[in-house]
């Protein structure tokens, strides 16, 4: 899409809880091993929110850092989009709480529930509102407190995920001065709730003794099906996004931090060398909607964004959903 008003990224922020949960600790909780986890996923440790620490609080910390980085006052934020599947409540939206915590009285907003694709969908949404002139400063926050919905007796899921937050402040390119938004996409294929979901707690299976007894308030996943979907979708989405450009224009690919094996397989299919792919899954695990903004934040901090080159973010997850956003740095 050619922007009516060009859009850019003015600021990035992050927050991760202090508590580290290592593979060695998980070995004491379930029948697993550091070797299995590292070999199958690349994860060495993940962060876990403190007792009582809220998703909105983690999101607000990341948002405050993004605003400070952008030099934008909270009063000037027009819209807060909170991408999460682990918000404080089913309603109200966690975006409302974040706007309250950062002191953004003029902001509207809502939550985006596209699971691990949440941040790219949020970023694309932000770009539409800015490019049409409807809003000027849009804060996109990806935050997850997945530890609250993980079954720490189920080794097939609990080793893979972690908590954290990332945020980006989008505004018109003139003011942002960097991170020009070039394109975005969002895809989905329903009928896959049995592949990856939180079965109960919605209106299909409301909370009951039965749902609690059957452990239906924890993440359930068909790992192998997700694996196949993720590799193929990652590769196809990246290829489509990069099709209009010369391959050596790509400075950095910042994928959803899903699993090192998935990232490596997809990178090979697309033909992007690993030194042009940002990976931090070893330290955080899969933080769902927080993973892309957290990775973007760290990639910039480590000087991995190359001026004038493309930065491609690709994500995919429950739904099934997928999408991309492409920037020129
Ligand atoms: C989950 C995943 C790592 C499992 O790897 P895999 O190679 O597919 O492993 P399998 O599911 O075939 O399981 C192989 C064996 O390891 C066992 N296993 C599963 N989790 C284990 C763990 N944490 N530790 C040790 N063994 C484990 C399985 O029970 C199985 O044992 P069995 O052969 O005796 O039945 C992999 O499928 C994956 O990464 N899927 C994508 C998940 C994901 O990223 N989801 C989020 C998407 S946004």
XYZ file of C-alpha atoms and ligand atoms in Angstrom:
377
model
C 0.000 0.000 0.000
C 1.292 3.466 -0.881
C 0.677 5.698 2.129
C -1.333 8.878 1.709
C 0.661 10.338 4.592
C 3.945 8.403 4.978
C 4.145 6.613 8.327
C 7.190 5.939 10.507
C 8.251 4.502 13.853
C 9.217 7.253 16.294
C 9.996 5.135 19.346
C 10.414 1.610 20.686
C 10.133 0.273 24.228
C 10.179 -2.984 26.119
C 9.620 -4.568 29.491
C 10.461 -8.032 30.783
C 9.804 -9.306 34.298
C 12.865 -9.883 36.459
C 12.188 -13.517 37.253
C 13.997 -15.954 34.947
C 12.692 -19.502 34.620
C 15.537 -21.681 33.365
C 15.408 -25.053 31.664
C 17.136 -26.515 34.729
C 14.211 -25.365 36.901
C 11.707 -26.836 34.446
C 13.563 -30.168 34.682
C 12.429 -30.239 38.323
C 8.809 -29.441 37.425
C 8.109 -31.771 34.470
C 9.758 -34.732 32.748
C 11.995 -32.761 30.391
C 15.647 -31.866 29.894
C 17.670 -28.804 29.008
C 19.018 -30.736 26.026
C 15.509 -31.555 24.679
C 14.278 -27.986 25.050
C 17.362 -26.389 23.479
C 17.488 -28.858 20.613
C 13.765 -28.635 19.755
C 13.193 -24.933 20.378
C 16.419 -23.018 21.025
C 15.016 -21.755 24.351
C 17.321 -21.584 27.410
C 15.232 -19.440 29.729
C 12.071 -17.354 29.747
C 10.717 -14.573 31.987
C 7.784 -15.013 34.342
C 5.696 -12.171 35.776
C 5.815 -11.604 39.518
C 2.874 -12.664 41.659
C 0.158 -10.090 41.051
C 2.015 -8.314 38.232
C -0.559 -7.384 35.581
C -0.345 -7.513 31.811
C -1.490 -3.873 31.745
C 1.398 -2.892 34.045
C 3.959 -4.669 31.858
C 2.436 -3.105 28.738
C 2.454 0.352 30.343
C 6.177 0.047 31.179
C 6.989 -0.782 27.536
C 4.672 2.012 26.330
C 6.337 4.611 28.582
C 9.751 3.711 27.215
C 8.486 3.936 23.616
C 6.981 7.379 24.304
C 10.196 8.634 25.919
C 12.197 7.297 22.972
C 9.851 9.122 20.581
C 9.788 12.319 22.637
C 5.973 12.217 22.587
C 3.944 13.136 25.672
C 1.230 10.691 26.808
C -1.348 13.482 26.448
C -0.607 13.509 22.718
C -1.357 9.818 22.138
C -4.460 9.467 19.940
C -4.881 5.710 19.959
C -3.654 2.775 22.076
C -3.817 -0.652 20.447
C -3.023 -3.464 22.870
C -2.171 -6.758 21.203
C -2.651 -9.592 23.673
C -4.406 -12.868 24.431
C -3.630 -12.606 28.141
C -5.130 -9.233 29.055
C -6.129 -8.379 32.616
C -9.794 -9.212 31.898
C -11.965 -10.568 29.092
C -13.312 -7.024 29.228
C -12.662 -4.155 29.589
C -9.874 -3.966 27.052
C -6.346 -3.924 28.477
C -5.722 -0.933 26.162
C -7.992 1.101 28.493
C -5.883 0.169 31.530
C -2.637 0.961 29.718
C -3.953 4.382 28.624
C -4.958 5.029 32.250
C -1.584 3.919 33.667
C 0.504 6.020 31.259
C -1.834 9.009 31.578
C -3.180 9.305 28.038
C -6.592 10.945 28.569
C -7.197 11.782 24.920
C -6.521 8.309 23.532
C -9.106 5.905 22.162
C -8.223 2.291 21.653
C -8.984 -1.375 21.876
C -7.371 -4.807 22.139
C -6.278 -6.884 19.181
C -6.638 -10.628 19.714
C -4.671 -12.084 16.844
C -2.475 -14.180 19.169
C 1.177 -14.306 18.048
C 0.308 -12.251 14.943
C -1.085 -9.499 17.174
C 1.715 -6.949 16.900
C 2.046 -7.055 13.100
C -1.736 -6.712 12.776
C -1.627 -3.830 15.283
C 1.212 -2.112 13.440
C -0.641 -2.433 10.148
C -3.796 -1.016 11.749
C -1.837 1.911 13.204
C -0.388 2.690 9.780
C -3.848 2.830 8.185
C -5.123 5.383 10.707
C -2.050 7.591 10.392
C -1.806 7.410 6.612
C -5.409 8.594 6.210
C -4.856 11.476 8.619
C -7.428 10.149 11.138
C -4.846 9.967 13.942
C -1.309 11.183 14.430
C 0.251 9.275 17.355
C -0.657 5.615 17.653
C 0.851 3.450 20.359
C 0.963 -0.264 19.589
C 1.695 -2.453 22.597
C 2.303 -6.199 22.452
C 2.106 -7.758 25.901
C 1.603 -11.265 27.242
C 1.391 -12.866 30.651
C 1.337 -16.397 29.279
C 2.553 -17.874 32.571
C -1.012 -17.315 33.838
C -2.484 -19.716 31.255
C 0.278 -22.328 31.083
C -0.121 -25.754 32.617
C 3.166 -26.305 34.448
C 2.405 -30.030 34.523
C 2.216 -30.240 30.702
C 5.727 -30.542 29.276
C 4.501 -30.146 25.686
C 3.547 -26.492 26.242
C 5.004 -25.036 29.452
C 8.622 -25.084 28.258
C 7.920 -22.970 25.170
C 6.339 -19.734 26.362
C 7.242 -16.697 28.460
C 6.044 -13.260 29.602
C 7.046 -9.808 28.381
C 6.073 -6.661 26.534
C 7.175 -4.465 23.658
C 5.776 -1.237 22.252
C 6.139 1.044 19.252
C 4.944 4.604 18.742
C 3.857 5.201 15.159
C 3.442 8.677 13.727
C 3.860 10.508 10.423
C 7.258 9.913 8.862
C 8.247 13.597 8.913
C 8.098 13.611 12.688
C 9.245 10.042 13.234
C 12.269 10.502 10.998
C 12.864 6.731 10.794
C 11.235 3.366 10.244
C 9.165 4.181 7.143
C 6.183 1.862 6.882
C 6.089 0.253 3.437
C 3.539 -2.559 3.574
C 1.565 -4.907 5.777
C -0.646 -7.970 5.427
C -2.928 -10.057 7.584
C -4.232 -13.552 6.847
C -6.292 -16.096 8.728
C -7.748 -19.563 8.449
C -10.436 -20.437 10.984
C -11.696 -23.832 12.054
C -8.429 -24.459 13.859
C -9.356 -23.845 17.479
C -8.306 -27.394 18.323
C -4.779 -26.771 16.984
C -3.853 -24.013 19.427
C -6.179 -22.386 21.935
C -7.214 -21.637 25.485
C -10.283 -23.915 25.400
C -12.386 -22.565 28.283
C -13.225 -19.229 29.863
C -14.929 -17.800 26.782
C -18.605 -18.328 25.996
C -18.184 -21.707 24.294
C -17.017 -23.403 27.466
C -17.774 -21.029 30.317
C -15.977 -21.522 33.602
C -17.320 -24.483 35.566
C -16.030 -27.136 37.954
C -15.857 -29.403 34.918
C -13.654 -27.035 32.860
C -11.361 -26.513 35.837
C -11.139 -30.242 36.535
C -10.326 -30.938 32.872
C -7.613 -28.256 32.923
C -9.338 -26.412 30.069
C -8.155 -23.002 31.296
C -4.624 -23.723 30.114
C -3.069 -23.540 26.633
C -3.624 -26.636 24.484
C -1.576 -27.183 21.377
C -0.997 -29.739 18.624
C 2.704 -28.994 18.325
C 3.446 -30.837 15.094
C 0.540 -29.238 13.210
C 1.594 -25.783 14.388
C 5.175 -26.521 13.336
C 4.245 -27.372 9.732
C 1.905 -24.391 9.457
C 4.498 -22.021 10.919
C 7.384 -22.977 8.601
C 5.270 -22.796 5.435
C 3.404 -19.613 6.367
C 6.564 -17.848 7.511
C 8.308 -18.623 4.220
C 5.336 -17.726 1.980
C 4.574 -14.482 3.831
C 8.214 -13.340 3.771
C 8.591 -14.166 0.072
C 5.444 -12.206 -0.846
C 6.478 -9.203 1.232
C 9.961 -9.092 -0.285
C 8.858 -9.797 -3.879
C 8.837 -6.116 -5.010
C 12.375 -5.542 -3.675
C 15.910 -6.583 -4.446
C 16.996 -9.232 -1.957
C 20.114 -7.345 -0.868
C 17.872 -4.456 0.206
C 16.879 -6.591 3.205
C 18.799 -5.398 6.252
C 17.126 -7.485 8.938
C 14.334 -10.012 9.268
C 12.682 -9.811 12.683
C 10.407 -12.851 12.926
C 7.989 -13.872 15.637
C 10.251 -15.678 18.120
C 8.404 -18.937 17.845
C 11.076 -21.593 17.830
C 14.655 -21.539 16.529
C 14.105 -24.628 14.364
C 11.063 -23.037 12.686
C 12.996 -19.807 12.090
C 15.980 -21.685 10.621
C 13.857 -23.886 8.339
C 11.822 -20.944 7.034
C 14.959 -18.816 6.566
C 16.468 -21.562 4.443
C 13.304 -21.762 2.309
C 13.311 -17.996 1.758
C 17.066 -17.894 1.211
C 17.900 -15.375 3.953
C 21.146 -16.097 5.839
C 20.848 -16.383 9.627
C 23.137 -13.381 10.149
C 20.329 -11.218 8.731
C 17.732 -12.670 11.108
C 17.241 -11.391 14.638
C 16.830 -14.079 17.284
C 16.359 -13.664 21.047
C 14.173 -16.703 21.727
C 17.000 -18.269 23.770
C 16.378 -15.662 26.509
C 12.605 -15.152 26.383
C 10.916 -18.150 24.764
C 7.782 -17.457 22.754
C 6.108 -14.339 24.159
C 3.315 -14.345 21.542
C 2.174 -10.781 20.703
C 5.124 -9.317 22.645
C 7.775 -11.198 20.713
C 8.076 -9.009 17.597
C 8.176 -5.599 19.358
C 10.549 -6.972 22.004
C 12.809 -8.265 19.224
C 12.558 -4.974 17.299
C 13.539 -3.084 20.445
C 16.579 -5.295 21.087
C 17.611 -5.358 17.431
C 17.780 -1.571 17.373
C 19.576 -1.440 20.731
C 22.183 -3.850 19.372
C 22.666 -1.709 16.253
C 21.257 -4.387 13.947
C 18.965 -2.018 11.993
C 20.823 -0.808 8.908
C 20.056 2.759 7.778
C 18.172 2.790 4.494
C 17.697 -1.004 4.435
C 14.496 -3.007 4.842
C 13.327 -4.449 8.157
C 10.755 -7.210 7.718
C 8.616 -8.537 10.572
C 6.706 -11.776 10.014
C 4.386 -13.424 12.528
C 1.921 -16.322 12.712
C -0.023 -18.068 15.408
C -3.323 -19.291 16.818
C -6.388 -18.749 14.676
C -4.665 -19.647 12.540
C -3.435 -16.123 11.795
C -0.410 -14.628 10.101
C 0.886 -11.323 8.754
C 3.818 -9.062 8.047
C 4.923 -5.451 8.279
C 7.789 -4.054 6.238
C 9.762 -0.899 7.051
C 12.659 1.023 5.563
C 14.998 1.982 8.382
C 6.398 -28.534 20.386
C 7.601 -29.027 19.575
C 8.869 -28.372 20.080
C 7.705 -30.530 19.748
O 8.786 -31.023 18.961
P 8.572 -32.324 18.063
O 9.868 -32.662 17.457
O 7.420 -32.034 17.138
O 8.207 -33.361 19.151
P 6.920 -34.285 19.215
O 5.708 -33.466 19.529
O 6.898 -35.140 17.991
O 7.278 -35.133 20.469
C 8.381 -36.029 20.479
C 8.460 -36.651 21.839
O 8.945 -35.672 22.785
C 8.071 -35.651 23.903
N 8.057 -34.315 24.466
C 7.197 -33.301 24.264
N 7.544 -32.242 25.007
C 8.647 -32.575 25.680
C 9.475 -31.915 26.606
N 9.241 -30.660 26.981
N 10.541 -32.572 27.106
C 10.812 -33.822 26.760
N 10.059 -34.520 25.894
C 9.002 -33.899 25.358
C 6.730 -36.031 23.348
O 5.893 -36.504 24.363
C 7.116 -37.124 22.375
O 7.333 -38.295 23.083
P 6.810 -39.702 22.483
O 7.543 -39.844 21.183
O 7.223 -40.649 23.541
O 5.349 -39.520 22.301
C 7.381 -28.710 18.068
O 6.348 -29.486 17.541
C 7.101 -27.286 17.837
O 7.948 -26.439 18.001
N 5.871 -26.940 17.392
C 5.462 -25.592 17.240
C 4.961 -25.063 18.549
C 4.880 -23.573 18.606
O 5.836 -22.915 18.347
N 3.699 -23.049 18.956
C 3.458 -21.662 19.051
C 3.056 -21.137 17.731
S 2.796 -19.428 17.749
